[in-house]
Amino acid sequence: MWVAKAGMIPFFIVHYGMFTTVHGVFVLTLFGGMHERGFPGPTEFLHAVQGAGIWPAALALAASHGVSFAFNYIGAGEYRTAELAKLMTRPYGRVMVLHVVILGGGVLVQALGSPVFALALLVVLKTGLDLVAHAREHAAASAGGPTPSYPRTTDPAG
């Protein structure tokens, strides 16, 4: 079984990486910058995050995912019962949300001439999705049922 898992790792990295890269290009094109400065690399991305003053939020986001991975997936032993097919499909629901937001955001940017409304749409949908996922996860945990097929973002005891 570990051979199948090992083979899926590079496939997932390439496949999901293509989605995130294309989404990044769309976002950079819609919200400005790419046509002015060219395609950014990691250094330019880090400078942009720092320059925009959002590095504390970016750091907190990365830390929360790292803590969740360490405590839930490794510490609580979720890896023992994790099913490869479910792990592979978890992020794609959010890809669909991103598709809708980017397309809707693009329409708003074109119609209103400002990226602010598209950004607000992204924040509202992302927050709403996270709240629904959080509520479902805790409802399933309190009922003794299986954990839904998306990553846990909080302490299971909380």
Short mmCIF file of C-alpha atoms in Angstrom, two decimals:
data_model
loop_
_atom_site.label_atom_id
_atom_site.label_comp_id
_atom_site.label_asym_id
_atom_site.label_seq_id
_atom_site.Cartn_x
_atom_site.Cartn_y
_atom_site.Cartn_z
CA MET A 1 0.00 0.00 0.00
CA TRP A 2 2.87 2.40 0.70
CA VAL A 3 3.99 2.04 -2.92
CA ALA A 4 0.63 3.38 -4.14
CA LYS A 5 0.84 6.26 -1.67
CA ALA A 6 4.40 7.05 -2.72
CA GLY A 7 3.34 7.11 -6.37
CA MET A 8 0.43 9.45 -5.67
CA ILE A 9 2.60 12.07 -3.97
CA PRO A 10 4.29 13.40 -7.14
CA PHE A 11 1.01 13.12 -9.08
CA PHE A 12 -0.83 15.21 -6.48
CA ILE A 13 1.96 17.79 -6.28
CA VAL A 14 1.93 18.31 -10.05
CA HIS A 15 -1.86 18.18 -10.51
CA TYR A 16 -2.82 20.36 -7.55
CA GLY A 17 0.21 22.55 -8.20
CA MET A 18 -1.11 23.31 -11.69
CA PHE A 19 -4.47 24.40 -10.23
CA THR A 20 -2.85 26.69 -7.68
CA THR A 21 -0.42 28.14 -10.22
CA VAL A 22 -3.19 28.97 -12.68
CA HIS A 23 -5.31 30.45 -9.89
CA GLY A 24 -2.33 32.53 -8.80
CA VAL A 25 -1.85 33.85 -12.33
CA PHE A 26 -5.55 34.78 -12.54
CA VAL A 27 -5.46 36.53 -9.17
CA LEU A 28 -2.28 38.42 -10.04
CA THR A 29 -3.77 39.43 -13.38
CA LEU A 30 -7.07 40.57 -11.84
CA PHE A 31 -5.63 42.39 -8.86
CA GLY A 32 -2.71 43.94 -10.66
CA GLY A 33 1.01 43.59 -10.69
CA MET A 34 1.72 40.72 -13.04
CA HIS A 35 1.39 42.72 -16.24
CA GLU A 36 3.56 45.45 -14.70
CA ARG A 37 6.34 43.38 -13.15
CA GLY A 38 6.21 39.99 -14.83
CA PHE A 39 5.64 36.57 -13.27
CA PRO A 40 6.79 36.58 -9.64
CA GLY A 41 9.04 34.00 -8.05
CA PRO A 42 9.15 33.06 -4.36
CA THR A 43 11.33 36.06 -3.46
CA GLU A 44 8.94 38.51 -5.10
CA PHE A 45 6.01 36.80 -3.40
CA LEU A 46 7.63 37.13 0.04
CA HIS A 47 8.45 40.80 -0.62
CA ALA A 48 4.85 41.44 -1.71
CA VAL A 49 3.48 39.79 1.44
CA GLN A 50 5.85 41.82 3.59
CA GLY A 51 5.20 45.04 1.66
CA ALA A 52 1.42 44.63 1.96
CA GLY A 53 1.78 44.17 5.70
CA ILE A 54 0.00 40.81 5.68
CA TRP A 55 2.96 38.71 6.81
CA PRO A 56 1.48 38.15 10.31
CA ALA A 57 -1.69 36.70 8.76
CA ALA A 58 0.32 34.59 6.29
CA LEU A 59 2.54 33.33 9.11
CA ALA A 60 -0.48 32.55 11.31
CA LEU A 61 -2.12 30.65 8.46
CA ALA A 62 1.00 28.57 7.82
CA ALA A 63 1.46 27.94 11.55
CA SER A 64 -2.16 26.86 12.04
CA HIS A 65 -1.86 24.30 9.25
CA GLY A 66 1.44 23.05 10.66
CA VAL A 67 0.02 22.72 14.17
CA SER A 68 -3.09 20.95 12.85
CA PHE A 69 -0.91 18.53 10.89
CA ALA A 70 1.36 17.83 13.86
CA PHE A 71 -1.36 17.43 16.48
CA ASN A 72 -4.22 15.92 14.48
CA TYR A 73 -2.76 13.97 11.59
CA ILE A 74 0.43 12.79 13.30
CA GLY A 75 -0.24 13.20 17.04
CA ALA A 76 -3.83 11.94 17.08
CA GLY A 77 -2.93 9.18 14.61
CA GLU A 78 -5.28 10.20 11.80
CA TYR A 79 -2.67 8.92 9.35
CA ARG A 80 -3.43 5.37 10.51
CA THR A 81 -7.01 5.47 9.22
CA ALA A 82 -6.61 8.00 6.42
CA GLU A 83 -7.82 6.75 3.07
CA LEU A 84 -5.70 7.71 0.07
CA ALA A 85 -8.69 8.50 -2.16
CA LYS A 86 -10.20 10.85 0.45
CA LEU A 87 -6.87 12.56 1.09
CA MET A 88 -6.45 13.14 -2.63
CA THR A 89 -9.92 14.66 -3.10
CA ARG A 90 -10.10 16.85 0.03
CA PRO A 91 -8.67 20.07 -1.46
CA TYR A 92 -10.65 20.00 -4.70
CA GLY A 93 -13.86 21.33 -3.13
CA ARG A 94 -11.96 24.49 -2.38
CA VAL A 95 -10.63 24.56 -5.94
CA MET A 96 -14.24 24.75 -7.14
CA VAL A 97 -14.92 27.63 -4.73
CA LEU A 98 -11.82 29.39 -6.09
CA HIS A 99 -13.03 28.87 -9.67
CA VAL A 100 -16.35 30.53 -8.86
CA VAL A 101 -14.77 33.35 -6.87
CA ILE A 102 -12.15 34.11 -9.51
CA LEU A 103 -14.73 34.14 -12.31
CA GLY A 104 -17.21 36.16 -10.23
CA GLY A 105 -14.42 38.42 -9.04
CA GLY A 106 -13.28 38.99 -12.60
CA VAL A 107 -16.79 40.04 -13.58
CA LEU A 108 -16.93 42.42 -10.59
CA VAL A 109 -13.51 43.88 -11.40
CA GLN A 110 -14.53 44.50 -15.01
CA ALA A 111 -17.97 45.89 -14.14
CA LEU A 112 -16.91 48.10 -11.25
CA GLY A 113 -13.34 48.91 -12.24
CA SER A 114 -12.03 47.99 -8.78
CA PRO A 115 -10.65 44.75 -7.31
CA VAL A 116 -11.97 45.60 -3.81
CA PHE A 117 -15.35 43.91 -4.35
CA ALA A 118 -13.73 40.77 -5.75
CA LEU A 119 -11.42 40.60 -2.74
CA ALA A 120 -14.40 41.04 -0.41
CA LEU A 121 -16.19 38.19 -2.21
CA LEU A 122 -13.15 35.95 -1.73
CA VAL A 123 -12.92 36.76 2.00
CA VAL A 124 -16.65 36.21 2.60
CA LEU A 125 -16.77 32.89 0.71
CA LYS A 126 -13.56 31.58 2.30
CA THR A 127 -14.74 32.49 5.79
CA GLY A 128 -18.17 30.99 5.13
CA LEU A 129 -16.67 27.76 3.81
CA ASP A 130 -14.41 27.46 6.85
CA LEU A 131 -17.33 28.07 9.26
CA VAL A 132 -19.47 25.42 7.56
CA ALA A 133 -16.57 22.94 7.60
CA HIS A 134 -15.90 23.67 11.27
CA ALA A 135 -19.58 23.17 12.22
CA ARG A 136 -19.84 19.90 10.27
CA GLU A 137 -16.64 18.56 11.78
CA HIS A 138 -17.73 19.23 15.35
CA ALA A 139 -21.26 17.93 14.72
CA ALA A 140 -19.83 14.66 13.40
CA ALA A 141 -17.34 14.40 16.26
CA SER A 142 -19.98 15.02 18.95
CA ALA A 143 -22.32 12.47 17.35
CA GLY A 144 -19.52 9.90 17.33
CA GLY A 145 -19.60 9.68 13.56
CA PRO A 146 -16.72 9.73 11.11
CA THR A 147 -14.81 12.93 10.62
CA PRO A 148 -15.82 14.67 7.38
CA SER A 149 -13.41 14.35 4.47
CA TYR A 150 -11.62 17.68 4.84
CA PRO A 151 -8.68 18.67 7.01
CA ARG A 152 -9.30 19.28 10.69
CA THR A 153 -8.49 22.86 11.60
CA THR A 154 -9.10 22.81 15.32
CA ASP A 155 -8.39 20.72 18.39
CA PRO A 156 -10.80 17.74 18.37
CA ALA A 157 -11.42 18.25 22.09
CA GLY A 158 -12.46 21.89 21.52
#
